[in-house]
Each structure stands twice: as C-alpha cells, then as structure tokens.
Amino acid sequence: MVTIYDIAKQANVSAMTVSKVINNTGKISEKTRARIKKIMEEMNYVPNSMARSLVLQETKMLSLLIPDITNPFFTTVARGAEDAAMRLGYKLLFGNSDESLTKEKEYVDMVLSTRVDGVLFSAASDESAPHLQTLRTHRIPFVLLDRAVPGIDCDTVSGDSREGARKLVEHLIGLGHRRIAMVNGSLAVSTARERLAGYREALKLSDIPEDDSLVLEMNYKHFTDETALRRLLTMPQPPTAVFAGNNFLAVGLIRKLLEFGVRVPEEMSVVCFDDLGASVIDPFFTVVSQPAYQFGAMGIQLLIERIKGVTTPEWKKIVLPSELIVRGSSGKPSAI
Amino acid sequence: MVTIYDIAKQANVSAMTVSKVINNTGKISEKTRARIKKIMEEMNYVPNSMARSLVLQETKMLSLLIPDITNPFFTTVARGAEDAAMRLGYKLLFGNSDESLTKEKEYVDMVLSTRVDGVLFSAASDESAPHLQTLRTHRIPFVLLDRAVPGIDCDTVSGDSREGARKLVEHLIGLGHRRIAMVNGSLAVSTARERLAGYREALKLSDIPEDDSLVLEMNYKHFTDETALRRLLTMPQPPTAVFAGNNFLAVGLIRKLLEFGVRVPEEMSVVCFDDLGASVIDPFFTVVSQPAYQFGAMGIQLLIERIKGVTTPEWKKIVLPSELIVRGSSGKPSAI
DNA sequence: CTGTTAGCGCATTCAC
DNA sequence: GTGAATGCGCTAACAG
C-alpha cells in the first residue's frame, strides 16, 4: 500500500507537506503542490480512511438500517438516503434487519465498532428501544425513520399514518362500505398502531360501530394468517372492504382472495398504505402513497445537521405528507 | 470513547492483557479474564474496528456493488450476499451504481479508501473494465457478479443468459410464433449480448430467418423507446411475441402495450428474464427465473475463499442454473 | 512556506 | 501469565 511517506520520499518533502496537499490545508507553493499531486497520481495513491478516521475521530460514514430490503418502499428510501449522503460527502453503510430484533442487535454492534458518525434508523419494533439506548450511551446520533419508538425522544422523519389511514377508510366509507376489515402489521410497530387508530377514527366519525373481529394482526412482511381471512369471509355479515396496513399485506391478501375466488373490487374492495414500485404492470391498488425517496433524503439531511450541531437542540419531528391515490382496487359495495 | 487503556486502568492490568482477552490469544488466568470481561461490560466497551484494521491490515468488510437497487433481482442478490457475509464474519458495504459509470467510479474510489477486503461487483457495463483494473492495481480481490466484463479475467458468479434466452424463445417457437421481437438492454452489458445470442441461436435452430428490425436496444432500467415499439407494431408483418431482456423492460413494454390497446397474450406474447418479486399480485410473466439469492450468497463465499487464499489459483467460474416458468403472458399466436 | 513531534486505538514481538 | 516497546497511516499543533 502506498502511503504519504512513499509520496513524500519521492517528492523530497516531508509527509506533512503531502498531507497538506491532500487536504488543501495550510500554505503550499503551487510548484510543490503540483509536483506532489503528479506523484500521487503516478503512484496510485489513495488515502487510507481508517487512519484518517482514527485521528480525526470521525468516519464520514453514516448507516441506514431498514427492516425489509425487498420492500420497494424501503429501497426507495435507500436511494434517497444514498443520494443525499453522497451529495453531502458521506458514505452509507446499509443494513437490513429483516424485521428481526436479533439481526437488528447484531447490526447495532457492528455500527458501534465501525464508529459511524450517525445512524438513520427504521426500527423493527417497539422492542428496539434498548438498541437505541445503546446508540445513545455511545453518543452516536440517530434519526428515527418512518417508525416511532415509545420511550425514545429524538429526531424523526415519518409520515402521518393516522391521517393516511383515515383518508383511506373514509374513501371506502364514501363509496358506501360499512363493514370494513383491517389487515395490519404487528401492533408492536408504531405505524401499525397509528394506522389502526386512523381506521377507528374514520369509523367513529361516520358512526359506524367498531367490530374487533374485523381487525387482523399479522406482520408487515407477509400475509400469514389464511384461516383468519377465511373466518372473515364466512362471517354472518362479512366485510365488503379491507384496509391493508401496508403494500405487502395487500398483495398477500389479494392473492388469497383470488385463490378463494373473491373478485376485487366487485366483491371486495382493497386499499393499502404505500405503493408497490416499478415491478407492477398495472397499478391497481388504491393507496395512500408516501414520498419514500424524501424520507431517505430528509432523514440523512437531518442526521447530518444533528451531527454537525448546526440545528436547534430540540428534536425535530419532520412529518411528510401522504397522498390518496384512487385506483381500481376499490369500488362500491355490491348491492346483494 | 472507552479504550482498552481505560479498561486496563480499571482492572489494574496493562492494555496488552485486555487486548489478549478480547482476542482470546495468549495465556491469561481465568480470574483476570473474567474480571476484565466484567469491566468491559460495565464500561460498555466496544472495540474500535478502525484501529484494529489499521494494524491488522484487514477490515473484515466486503462491498457489494449493484447496478439497480430498485430491481427485485438485485435486492434479492443483496439479501443473499448480506446473509452470507454476516455468517462468515464480514460486514457488507452496499453500493448502488444506478447503471451509471460515473457513480460506479465514485464508488470504487470510496471502496479503495475504505480498504475493504474484497468487492462483489456487478458491472454497469463493459466500460467498467478500468474500474476493475483499478481494483486489481490495488490488489483488492473481486468477484464479478451476473455480468462479465471483456478483458477482465477473474472469479465469476453468473447465470447462463444464452441458454436462458434460448429456452424462452424456443418456448415461443413451440407455441407457434415465427415473428419474435426482442427488447434488450444495452449491448454494452454482457448479459444483453448473451441473451441476444441465445435469441438468435433459437431462431436459427428452427430455421426462422433473422430480422434485425425486430431487435430493439434500450437499457435494463427502463423501457425508453416508445416510437421503436410503435414502429414494430405497424410493420407489414408485426411480431406476435416479444422477448424482453429483463423484468423491468417487460413491465415497461407491457404497460405500453396496454396503452396501445394490444392484449397480452391474445395479440402479443411477452416473456422475459428474471422474476418480479413479492410486489406482484398475480405472477403473470412467463420468465426464466434465476436464483438471485444464491448469486449473492455464492458470490460472497467465493470472494472470501479468494481473500483467504484457500482456493485454487485458477479463476472459478460459477454458473447457476435458470428455470423456465411458463405463465399467462405467453400463448399461441392469434390465427389472423 | 515546510518540517518535527506526538498521538488516535490497537496488536505483534519479545522480554520478564 | 503479564507487560513495555513499537508501529499501522494519518493529521493537529506548533516550530522553524
């Protein structure tokens, strides 16, 4: 490996001079600067960022932890985060917790030993609190993304899940639905709770009685509980519409419905949170779409502001707007 | 930041003893070992991997460069790579070149200064060769993933694009198609060339004359050339089937076809390389599916073998099998 | 303008 | 069993 000393020797200067050329600090004559630069080129010199970080006490690396790298919502977040980080001179270390606390913990340990300057953190669940406490203990700044964690007060970039859910359910109610089910992620995740709250709020506002047997709790990764769905469909008064807590649940749900021969939207309307990305031929779901790219970009921006201490001491809570997009998966209830 | 010196002081031993406890090297009495471990716990000690890397001359970090983080094929690759890396004790630094050589170059520079132990590299195009030469100059081992790069001989994990393409086109021919178009990625990408070769091979084997005006070149990220498609559809003898070079091209293509009122598969069969992932409600495309997860996992495994030097000096070329999955997007040509 | 000294946190080598 | 010296590659603070 070529070091500044190799360059220095070649150029008949001290290592310090080379260092100054690299960092554009101090005063160096144009002559020697040019000479040194040329030699660096010739010798294929690349600074060792480990050594640099060690003395500077900063790595210029941020890490992004997302719970599901296969979900287009989060990959879009990742792109936004990466672009912003790159633009602001930071590298991004991705991590994928897979909605698993175990993986999340491993990842936090890694982050700690890597001494990244900050973490953009989308928590697996409320149980992630200890992990965040660990980060705090080690004075690693973090910004919570998409999901809040009870007991952790910090900077935040998220959407308004409650309002989004309400818009979606009100859309269904507006179409004439009265029996509306919800298929949700785990209630240990803040957005799932918020979406449930929004769902209830919408029902209440329209004086529709709540029926807890219409609410199914699964997880955001997969639609898991087929029997629960079957139970729903065979109720005396089955629902005419379902609100899915996220995109993947909606896909899982609709696959099952197709399997059971239930037509969408004729026999069952389906709406959900978050769009499905570029893989989809014919956008079909009525959704509340969130600006995923912005989530990532603003998260990184906020994180860097916090790292540099240029922002106010109070925690910033950025809430990004969501948008109701009505498409083919929702329609009027069939007039049986 | 807590260092081994802080621990040492607290434990009334030298820093060296602490280091030995951490690495399980040398002989330390059980007593002191236990005592030191306890103190490390209490003080929340986390080893500084920068300092460690600096002296050990290895980072235990690998990097994965993919050309499109929004494509489910590559996110699945990423999951496979991550799992394998984690399992083998390495961290993974993701990078997304966005099919752009500029971004790829920036990324390579970053990789160099980070002193990762190796790179799993999915090249943006043939023009990536200089970037790989740079890695080689700096003696950073790499494994090429999915795409070959002319002029670069190295370890490789990929699929058999030519055979996959042939299977797909033969499937179409078997259904009775004779006018078969191809919508391809850039020919500066090896898989695109291979897929084109497979397409031609299949035609030749069935004595179907080639017609270059049936072959469209775009890029793997998007279906871009709407007018070319229009030209295809208004030919005297328009194609009855299209082979798309990858999943995203197929999606773009079919969206346009829908827009133009061309029904699939009744009026046009469509087949493609690579599946579309979990976002899809009703898997519709007839595809050649590649084991993306394995691509990532085996790539990392091979890379680590190379790093450790436990493998043979000759380059290993791992070719993973692909599978033809016939679904609804392909059917017999309409009997006009 | 340029060079010297010291130290970031850790592990290898070799004494004790 | 344990510790002192040394250096990985780099830069801040100062000296010349």
XYZ file of C-alpha atoms (C1' of nucleotides) in Angstrom:
704
model
C 0.000 0.000 0.000
C 1.278 3.407 -0.944
C 1.360 5.839 1.986
C 2.025 9.528 2.298
C 5.568 8.656 3.306
C 6.189 6.951 -0.011
C 4.924 10.027 -1.761
C 6.957 12.274 0.485
C 10.155 10.398 -0.172
C 9.600 10.504 -3.901
C 8.919 14.220 -3.801
C 11.717 15.089 -1.400
C 9.369 16.677 1.091
C 8.040 15.669 4.461
C 4.921 13.611 4.927
C 3.245 16.638 6.413
C 3.522 18.553 3.215
C 1.863 15.739 1.387
C -0.909 15.622 3.933
C -1.468 19.317 3.470
C -1.736 18.925 -0.256
C -4.274 16.175 0.155
C -6.434 18.188 2.499
C -5.882 21.578 0.945
C -4.889 22.958 4.316
C -2.008 25.217 5.141
C 0.070 27.080 2.619
C 1.934 25.179 -0.026
C 3.599 26.686 -3.045
C 1.902 25.952 -6.302
C 5.034 24.295 -7.572
C 5.384 21.658 -4.892
C 1.636 21.147 -4.777
C 1.597 20.311 -8.481
C 4.630 18.103 -8.175
C 3.171 16.171 -5.274
C -0.159 15.760 -6.998
C 1.542 14.359 -10.016
C 3.472 11.858 -7.959
C 0.305 10.813 -6.155
C -1.266 10.087 -9.500
C 1.680 8.133 -10.728
C 1.893 6.022 -7.629
C -1.856 5.426 -7.496
C -2.061 6.840 -4.047
C -5.376 6.507 -2.233
C -5.701 7.901 1.271
C -6.390 5.364 3.971
C -9.622 6.460 5.512
C -9.134 4.183 8.504
C -6.028 6.029 9.568
C -7.711 9.285 8.832
C -10.771 8.437 10.892
C -8.618 7.320 13.752
C -7.019 10.686 14.226
C -9.927 12.802 13.111
C -12.390 10.931 15.277
C -14.946 10.877 12.508
C -15.534 8.396 9.742
C -17.727 10.304 7.320
C -19.806 7.183 7.252
C -23.476 7.001 8.096
C -25.523 3.908 8.370
C -29.034 3.205 7.273
C -30.969 0.442 8.900
C -34.111 -0.708 7.176
C -36.428 -3.520 8.160
C -37.076 -5.030 4.742
C -34.782 -4.591 1.806
C -37.182 -6.351 -0.535
C -39.954 -3.826 0.043
C -39.980 -1.140 -2.655
C -40.906 1.446 -0.075
C -37.626 0.894 1.727
C -35.472 0.502 -1.354
C -36.736 3.867 -2.467
C -35.904 5.247 0.946
C -32.441 3.778 0.500
C -31.954 5.509 -2.814
C -32.970 8.830 -1.344
C -30.647 8.329 1.587
C -27.755 7.274 -0.588
C -28.082 10.210 -2.932
C -28.267 12.668 -0.071
C -25.342 11.115 1.773
C -23.173 11.074 -1.330
C -24.064 14.668 -2.096
C -23.125 15.758 1.391
C -19.840 13.890 1.392
C -20.760 10.849 3.422
C -20.705 7.162 2.671
C -23.654 4.986 3.505
C -23.463 1.644 5.216
C -26.708 -0.212 4.577
C -28.193 -2.697 6.958
C -31.238 -4.875 6.691
C -32.773 -6.052 9.928
C -35.422 -8.154 8.235
C -37.886 -7.028 10.902
C -35.867 -9.129 13.327
C -34.633 -7.834 16.665
C -31.766 -10.274 16.713
C -30.433 -9.085 13.389
C -31.025 -5.534 14.470
C -28.887 -6.033 17.557
C -26.049 -7.560 15.555
C -26.258 -4.637 13.253
C -26.090 -2.114 16.081
C -22.989 -3.808 17.446
C -21.380 -3.585 14.082
C -22.306 0.057 13.759
C -20.756 0.756 17.120
C -17.449 -0.851 16.313
C -17.353 0.816 12.917
C -17.678 4.198 14.592
C -20.047 5.584 12.023
C -20.922 9.213 12.566
C -24.651 8.592 12.744
C -27.482 6.213 12.052
C -30.706 6.561 10.141
C -32.802 4.008 11.917
C -36.039 2.372 10.938
C -36.860 0.272 13.958
C -38.002 -3.327 13.776
C -40.463 -2.688 16.595
C -41.032 -1.035 19.959
C -38.606 -3.565 21.372
C -35.878 -1.733 19.505
C -35.717 0.783 22.341
C -32.711 -0.874 24.046
C -30.798 -0.745 20.787
C -31.403 2.950 20.525
C -30.406 3.405 24.141
C -27.156 1.684 23.292
C -26.538 4.142 20.489
C -27.278 6.979 22.853
C -24.954 5.599 25.504
C -22.208 5.704 22.910
C -23.216 9.191 21.819
C -23.959 8.127 18.274
C -26.547 10.486 16.832
C -29.515 8.869 15.175
C -32.690 9.828 13.394
C -35.706 7.598 13.571
C -37.236 6.872 10.211
C -40.843 6.029 9.470
C -41.484 4.381 12.823
C -41.512 5.918 16.274
C -40.292 4.014 19.323
C -42.000 4.658 22.663
C -39.646 5.964 25.285
C -37.204 7.343 22.739
C -37.327 11.049 22.159
C -35.281 12.056 19.158
C -35.208 13.483 15.652
C -37.730 11.891 13.399
C -38.796 11.662 9.787
C -42.090 9.974 9.213
C -45.450 10.129 7.564
C -48.787 10.703 9.170
C -50.026 7.149 9.393
C -53.133 8.040 11.283
C -54.304 10.599 8.810
C -53.358 8.393 5.879
C -55.370 5.537 7.305
C -58.300 7.820 7.920
C -58.235 9.055 4.337
C -58.206 5.522 3.048
C -61.065 4.348 5.244
C -63.080 7.479 4.593
C -62.655 6.798 0.911
C -64.188 3.376 1.474
C -66.980 4.786 3.562
C -67.638 7.363 0.884
C -68.112 4.536 -1.575
C -70.797 3.115 0.677
C -68.908 0.487 2.654
C -69.988 -0.134 6.222
C -68.345 -3.440 7.052
C -64.665 -2.633 6.680
C -61.948 -5.004 7.841
C -58.329 -4.224 8.514
C -55.298 -6.467 7.971
C -52.499 -4.946 9.939
C -48.838 -5.374 10.766
C -47.713 -6.153 14.276
C -49.039 -3.711 16.851
C -45.543 -3.630 18.278
C -44.765 -1.281 15.377
C -45.844 2.304 15.811
C -47.157 2.788 12.304
C -49.404 -0.237 12.705
C -50.900 1.271 15.836
C -51.324 4.631 14.166
C -52.970 3.098 11.163
C -55.329 1.195 13.390
C -56.123 4.400 15.247
C -56.840 6.178 11.968
C -59.081 3.329 10.904
C -61.057 3.563 14.135
C -61.231 7.314 13.952
C -62.748 7.172 10.485
C -65.340 4.654 11.587
C -66.256 6.689 14.626
C -66.601 9.875 12.624
C -69.162 8.132 10.456
C -70.920 6.485 13.378
C -70.024 3.034 12.192
C -69.779 0.637 15.103
C -66.410 -0.967 15.596
C -66.122 -4.703 15.403
C -62.845 -6.080 16.700
C -63.342 -9.350 14.896
C -62.801 -7.395 11.688
C -59.262 -6.460 12.667
C -56.455 -8.912 11.901
C -52.924 -8.528 13.196
C -50.093 -10.120 11.208
C -46.775 -8.562 10.212
C -45.629 -6.182 7.519
C -43.512 -8.729 5.695
C -46.114 -11.296 4.738
C -49.751 -12.045 4.820
C -49.586 -15.017 7.157
C -52.946 -15.866 8.614
C -55.049 -17.542 5.994
C -57.535 -19.022 8.440
C -58.300 -15.621 9.905
C -59.169 -14.410 6.445
C -61.372 -17.394 5.884
C -63.155 -16.638 9.144
C -63.688 -13.094 7.970
C -65.231 -14.228 4.723
C -67.607 -16.656 6.369
C -68.951 -14.287 8.991
C -72.681 -13.747 9.078
C -72.030 -10.231 7.912
C -68.720 -10.383 6.072
C -66.814 -7.210 5.269
C -67.174 -5.639 1.842
C -63.797 -3.913 2.005
C -60.376 -4.415 3.570
C -57.799 -1.860 4.544
C -54.307 -3.396 4.457
C -51.648 -1.882 6.712
C -49.019 -1.906 4.008
C -48.302 -2.848 0.418
C -47.043 -6.384 1.017
C -50.023 -7.253 3.174
C -52.276 -6.026 0.403
C -50.505 -8.214 -2.130
C -50.708 -11.246 0.143
C -54.337 -10.545 0.849
C -55.335 -10.161 -2.731
C -53.520 -13.325 -3.708
C -55.564 -15.209 -1.155
C -58.752 -13.536 -2.292
C -58.050 -14.567 -5.874
C -57.405 -18.068 -4.631
C -60.730 -18.090 -2.803
C -62.488 -16.793 -5.884
C -63.391 -13.445 -4.393
C -63.317 -10.748 -7.051
C -61.713 -7.380 -6.383
C -63.224 -4.826 -6.313
C -66.621 -6.303 -7.259
C -66.969 -8.442 -4.180
C -64.281 -6.931 -2.050
C -62.567 -3.574 -2.132
C -58.929 -3.465 -1.051
C -56.899 -0.391 -0.161
C -53.491 -0.060 1.449
C -50.600 2.050 2.591
C -47.596 2.580 0.302
C -47.246 1.978 -3.374
C -45.707 -1.076 -4.960
C -42.900 0.235 -7.079
C -41.708 -0.279 -10.598
C -42.336 -4.022 -10.744
C -46.018 -3.542 -11.132
C -47.550 -3.721 -14.547
C -50.809 -2.026 -13.947
C -51.041 -0.037 -10.727
C -54.233 -1.384 -9.339
C -54.320 -0.655 -5.644
C -55.989 2.374 -4.207
C -53.263 3.541 -1.868
C -52.014 6.236 0.361
C -48.625 6.902 -1.149
C -45.755 8.283 0.894
C -42.730 10.111 -0.529
C -40.261 7.345 0.213
C -37.338 8.987 -1.564
C -37.853 12.113 0.508
C -37.971 10.044 3.679
C -34.447 8.878 2.987
C -33.092 12.166 1.713
C -34.511 14.281 4.510
C -33.536 11.715 7.095
C -29.905 11.917 6.047
C -30.026 15.662 5.880
C -31.455 15.941 9.368
C -28.947 13.426 10.666
C -26.032 15.383 9.280
C -27.372 18.604 10.696
C -27.546 16.945 14.069
C -24.034 15.571 13.757
C -22.656 18.944 12.863
C -24.646 20.559 15.627
C -25.953 23.249 13.326
C -29.537 22.622 14.337
C -31.543 23.580 17.391
C -31.171 21.480 20.489
C -34.808 20.447 20.411
C -35.624 17.332 18.476
C -37.015 17.880 15.044
C -40.067 15.972 14.007
C -40.455 16.025 10.270
C -43.763 14.748 9.001
C -44.030 14.200 5.281
C -47.422 14.386 3.584
C -49.086 11.396 2.041
C -51.399 11.291 -0.898
C -54.543 9.308 -1.570
C -54.443 7.712 -4.998
C -57.702 6.104 -6.044
C -57.341 3.222 -8.471
C -59.113 0.060 -9.472
C -58.998 -1.983 -6.299
C -61.741 -0.060 -4.568
C -65.343 0.361 -5.665
C -68.876 0.486 -4.397
C -70.057 -2.438 -2.328
C -72.054 -4.918 -4.336
C -75.788 -4.496 -3.839
C -76.538 -8.010 -2.661
C -14.857 6.673 23.849
C -13.766 3.839 26.080
C -10.462 2.274 25.021
C -8.549 -0.758 26.140
C -6.440 1.588 28.232
C -9.462 2.677 30.220
C -10.325 -0.939 30.823
C -6.743 -1.735 31.716
C -6.526 1.030 34.279
C -9.776 -0.043 35.887
C -8.583 -3.631 36.076
C -5.066 -2.864 37.200
C -3.514 -4.641 34.282
C -1.773 -3.498 31.137
C -3.605 -2.733 27.949
C -1.981 -5.742 26.416
C -3.708 -8.089 28.770
C -7.021 -6.578 27.827
C -6.246 -6.978 24.154
C -5.465 -10.621 24.740
C -8.751 -11.149 26.484
C -10.605 -9.560 23.624
C -8.940 -11.702 21.019
C -8.651 -14.858 23.040
C -4.953 -15.017 22.296
C -2.096 -15.739 24.651
C -2.436 -17.154 28.118
C -4.463 -15.320 30.684
C -5.588 -16.692 34.014
C -9.271 -17.376 34.256
C -9.552 -14.965 37.139
C -8.243 -11.902 35.369
C -10.033 -12.846 32.182
C -13.354 -12.895 33.995
C -12.591 -9.681 35.824
C -11.645 -7.877 32.643
C -14.686 -9.134 30.811
C -16.894 -7.858 33.577
C -15.301 -4.436 33.462
C -15.673 -4.295 29.695
C -19.371 -4.938 30.119
C -19.748 -2.299 32.776
C -17.928 0.319 30.803
C -19.751 -0.507 27.578
C -16.549 -1.143 25.797
C -16.739 -1.680 22.056
C -13.552 -2.349 20.108
C -12.624 0.273 17.572
C -12.504 -1.557 14.305
C -10.654 1.293 12.602
C -7.693 0.960 14.891
C -7.911 -2.767 14.599
C -7.947 -2.674 10.815
C -5.040 -0.292 10.762
C -2.708 -2.697 12.483
C -4.189 -5.926 11.160
C -4.275 -4.670 7.604
C -7.725 -6.107 7.074
C -11.150 -4.620 7.647
C -13.433 -7.616 7.614
C -15.584 -5.536 5.343
C -16.702 -6.527 1.883
C -18.553 -4.385 -0.525
C -21.332 -5.231 -2.887
C -21.900 -3.075 -5.911
C -25.183 -3.496 -7.718
C -26.460 -1.565 -10.703
C -30.071 -1.095 -9.622
C -31.229 -1.242 -6.051
C -34.871 -0.954 -7.050
C -34.791 -4.130 -9.108
C -36.039 -7.123 -7.107
C -33.442 -9.312 -8.758
C -30.657 -7.277 -7.219
C -32.296 -6.735 -3.851
C -32.582 -10.484 -3.579
C -28.930 -10.776 -4.532
C -28.204 -8.279 -1.783
C -30.055 -10.325 0.792
C -28.148 -13.430 -0.160
C -24.853 -11.570 -0.028
C -25.640 -9.982 3.300
C -26.651 -13.231 4.935
C -23.544 -14.991 3.686
C -21.228 -12.166 4.710
C -22.727 -11.945 8.175
C -22.497 -15.691 8.599
C -18.838 -15.683 7.644
C -17.955 -12.801 9.913
C -17.833 -9.962 7.431
C -19.724 -6.723 7.160
C -21.208 -5.632 3.887
C -20.940 -2.188 2.427
C -23.644 -1.776 -0.214
C -23.288 0.407 -3.215
C -25.699 1.260 -5.966
C -24.223 2.393 -9.235
C -27.583 3.045 -10.859
C -26.168 1.631 -14.092
C -24.010 4.758 -14.238
C -20.263 4.661 -14.832
C -19.759 7.931 -13.021
C -21.393 6.671 -9.888
C -19.527 3.436 -10.242
C -16.229 5.258 -10.336
C -17.057 7.278 -7.239
C -17.980 4.086 -5.564
C -14.721 2.385 -6.491
C -12.757 5.311 -5.093
C -14.666 5.028 -1.872
C -14.052 1.321 -1.725
C -10.354 1.884 -2.193
C -10.031 4.390 0.594
C -12.136 2.251 2.888
C -9.711 -0.618 2.364
C -12.415 -3.247 2.174
C -11.093 -6.758 1.906
C -12.906 -7.506 -1.321
C -15.656 -6.481 -3.698
C -18.579 -8.334 -5.162
C -19.027 -6.417 -8.351
C -21.918 -6.273 -10.743
C -20.608 -4.067 -13.501
C -22.559 -1.229 -15.038
C -21.212 -2.156 -18.478
C -18.176 -3.219 -20.459
C -16.799 0.244 -19.790
C -16.371 -0.819 -16.191
C -13.104 -2.504 -17.118
C -10.906 0.411 -15.989
C -12.599 0.371 -12.610
C -11.783 -3.286 -12.220
C -8.225 -2.635 -13.330
C -8.009 -0.054 -10.582
C -9.113 -2.631 -8.042
C -6.536 -5.032 -9.376
C -3.793 -2.411 -9.255
C -4.576 -2.023 -5.590
C -4.686 -5.764 -5.084
C -8.276 -5.767 -3.929
C -9.812 -9.134 -4.749
C -13.122 -9.046 -6.537
C -15.718 -11.394 -7.899
C -17.787 -10.424 -10.880
C -21.476 -10.954 -10.401
C -24.061 -11.635 -13.076
C -22.232 -9.703 -15.775
C -18.896 -10.461 -17.396
C -16.541 -7.688 -18.490
C -14.408 -8.245 -21.593
C -10.729 -8.103 -20.900
C -11.148 -8.960 -17.235
C -10.361 -12.497 -16.275
C -11.468 -13.263 -12.740
C -13.766 -15.217 -10.447
C -17.335 -15.092 -11.555
C -20.836 -15.968 -10.455
C -23.453 -15.733 -13.127
C -26.302 -17.415 -14.904
C -26.358 -18.814 -18.371
C -28.012 -15.982 -20.208
C -27.610 -17.545 -23.590
C -29.265 -20.783 -22.644
C -31.985 -18.987 -20.702
C -32.771 -16.832 -23.697
C -32.846 -19.840 -25.938
C -35.281 -21.629 -23.648
C -37.554 -18.638 -23.640
C -37.504 -18.174 -27.380
C -37.880 -21.879 -28.019
C -40.925 -21.809 -25.796
C -42.383 -19.115 -28.016
C -41.484 -21.013 -31.155
C -43.061 -24.099 -29.670
C -46.280 -22.165 -29.283
C -46.201 -21.401 -32.979
C -44.635 -17.938 -33.082
C -42.454 -17.086 -36.061
C -42.182 -13.326 -35.841
C -40.490 -12.801 -32.497
C -39.127 -9.440 -31.417
C -36.612 -8.727 -28.722
C -36.443 -5.703 -26.437
C -32.994 -5.706 -24.935
C -30.779 -3.847 -22.520
C -27.677 -2.057 -23.712
C -25.349 -4.260 -25.718
C -22.541 -2.816 -23.661
C -23.695 -5.226 -20.971
C -22.568 -8.812 -21.361
C -25.855 -10.399 -20.362
C -27.647 -8.380 -23.018
C -25.267 -9.679 -25.656
C -25.628 -13.225 -24.407
C -29.381 -13.000 -24.383
C -29.347 -11.678 -27.898
C -27.077 -14.533 -28.921
C -29.448 -17.036 -27.323
C -32.361 -15.457 -29.123
C -30.588 -15.745 -32.447
C -29.497 -19.265 -31.728
C -33.051 -20.351 -31.065
C -34.268 -18.768 -34.299
C -31.516 -20.377 -36.293
C -32.187 -23.790 -34.808
C -35.756 -23.546 -36.054
C -34.790 -22.090 -39.405
C -36.533 -18.859 -38.736
C -34.916 -16.017 -40.623
C -33.495 -13.245 -38.516
C -34.828 -9.755 -38.916
C -32.736 -7.077 -37.259
C -35.582 -4.617 -37.332
C -37.240 -6.817 -34.718
C -34.464 -6.223 -32.216
C -34.652 -3.124 -30.030
C -31.824 -1.946 -27.802
C -32.669 0.134 -24.752
C -31.378 -0.285 -21.188
C -32.206 -2.562 -18.286
C -33.586 0.172 -16.079
C -36.480 1.405 -18.171
C -38.376 0.808 -21.315
C -37.452 4.022 -23.074
C -38.129 3.881 -26.755
C -41.833 4.156 -27.355
C -41.538 5.073 -31.013
C -39.489 1.980 -31.750
C -42.288 -0.112 -30.309
C -44.832 1.724 -32.380
C -42.745 1.029 -35.453
C -42.695 -2.644 -34.526
C -46.454 -2.780 -34.213
C -47.087 -1.106 -37.526
C -44.743 -3.248 -39.589
C -46.238 -5.070 -42.551
C -45.630 -8.269 -40.670
C -45.628 -7.290 -36.997
C -44.264 -9.657 -34.376
C -46.652 -11.869 -32.459
C -44.330 -12.211 -29.483
C -41.650 -10.238 -27.688
C -38.753 -11.460 -25.612
C -37.735 -8.822 -23.052
C -34.142 -8.812 -21.846
C -35.106 -8.372 -18.233
C -38.028 -7.939 -15.852
C -38.196 -4.140 -15.891
C -38.143 -3.998 -19.671
C -41.012 -6.460 -19.702
C -43.016 -4.314 -17.329
C -42.345 -1.192 -19.342
C -43.191 -2.986 -22.525
C -46.439 -4.384 -21.293
C -47.515 -1.020 -19.925
C -47.052 0.450 -23.360
C -48.869 -2.437 -24.983
C -51.801 -1.932 -22.641
C -51.729 1.743 -23.507
C -51.805 0.925 -27.203
C -54.671 -1.488 -26.657
C -52.688 -4.578 -27.553
C -53.870 -7.522 -25.492
C -51.386 -9.898 -23.887
C -51.148 -12.760 -24.639
C -54.019 -12.796 -27.139
C -52.438 -10.368 -29.569
C -48.898 -10.412 -28.259
C -46.978 -12.874 -26.139
C -44.385 -11.464 -23.776
C -41.631 -13.368 -21.988
C -38.626 -12.149 -20.060
C -35.597 -12.826 -17.929
C -35.868 -12.663 -14.118
C -38.901 -12.702 -11.933
C -40.554 -9.671 -10.458
C -40.519 -10.266 -6.745
C -43.016 -10.066 -3.960
C -44.742 -6.894 -5.142
C -46.610 -8.719 -7.793
C -50.164 -9.745 -7.210
C -50.574 -12.344 -9.841
C -47.368 -13.639 -11.380
C -48.177 -13.273 -14.992
C -44.978 -13.258 -16.943
C -43.511 -16.338 -18.477
C -39.935 -15.998 -17.316
C -36.585 -17.587 -16.999
C -36.001 -17.262 -13.299
C -32.502 -17.099 -11.848
C -31.590 -17.965 -8.249
C -30.814 -14.408 -7.210
C -30.303 -15.183 -3.542
C -27.752 -17.825 -4.485
C -25.980 -15.373 -6.741
C -25.313 -13.174 -3.744
C -24.535 -15.934 -1.293
C -22.180 -17.821 -3.558
C -20.540 -14.641 -4.718
C -19.622 -13.723 -1.173
C -18.478 -17.219 -0.422
C -16.229 -17.309 -3.450
C -14.893 -13.864 -2.656
C -13.959 -14.860 0.857
C -12.289 -18.022 -0.369
C -10.241 -15.916 -2.711
C -9.329 -13.458 0.018
C -8.218 -16.206 2.311
C -6.352 -17.868 -0.494
C -7.865 -21.236 0.261
C -8.952 -21.761 -3.310
C -7.072 -22.794 -6.417
C -5.107 -20.150 -8.277
C -7.271 -20.539 -11.371
C -10.310 -18.350 -11.583
C -13.546 -20.007 -10.671
C -16.495 -19.555 -12.954
C -19.680 -20.468 -11.180
C -22.706 -20.730 -13.420
C -26.054 -21.037 -11.689
C -28.941 -22.756 -13.442
C -32.030 -20.910 -14.518
C -35.536 -22.208 -14.790
C -38.246 -21.648 -17.343
C -41.563 -20.825 -15.710
C -44.483 -20.724 -18.085
C -47.303 -18.437 -17.066
C -50.054 -16.374 -18.568
C -48.150 -13.836 -20.646
C -47.351 -16.261 -23.420
C -49.760 -18.150 -25.622
C -50.337 -19.258 -29.177
C -50.235 -16.624 -31.850
C -53.676 -15.443 -32.848
C -54.832 -17.092 -36.051
C -55.346 -13.958 -38.069
C 6.004 28.006 3.072
C 7.809 23.490 5.221
C 9.181 20.104 8.824
C 9.087 17.926 13.748
C 6.684 15.906 17.392
C 3.122 13.459 19.242
C -0.810 10.521 19.437
C -5.518 8.428 17.564
C -6.661 2.694 19.455
C -4.969 -1.449 18.855
C -1.954 -5.949 18.230
C 2.637 -8.199 17.415
C 7.089 -9.270 19.371
C 9.698 -10.259 22.791
C 11.158 -9.568 27.486
C 10.210 -10.532 32.356
C 0.865 -15.280 32.887
C 1.793 -10.429 32.100
C 3.818 -6.012 30.321
C 6.941 -2.498 27.582
C 8.150 -1.053 23.291
C 6.935 -0.272 18.612
C 4.317 0.833 14.509
C -0.106 0.630 11.361
C -1.211 5.715 8.244
C -2.511 9.865 9.167
C -3.084 14.923 10.956
C -3.181 18.871 14.711
C -0.311 21.905 16.803
C 3.372 24.059 16.733
C 8.384 25.289 15.439
C 11.378 26.921 12.088
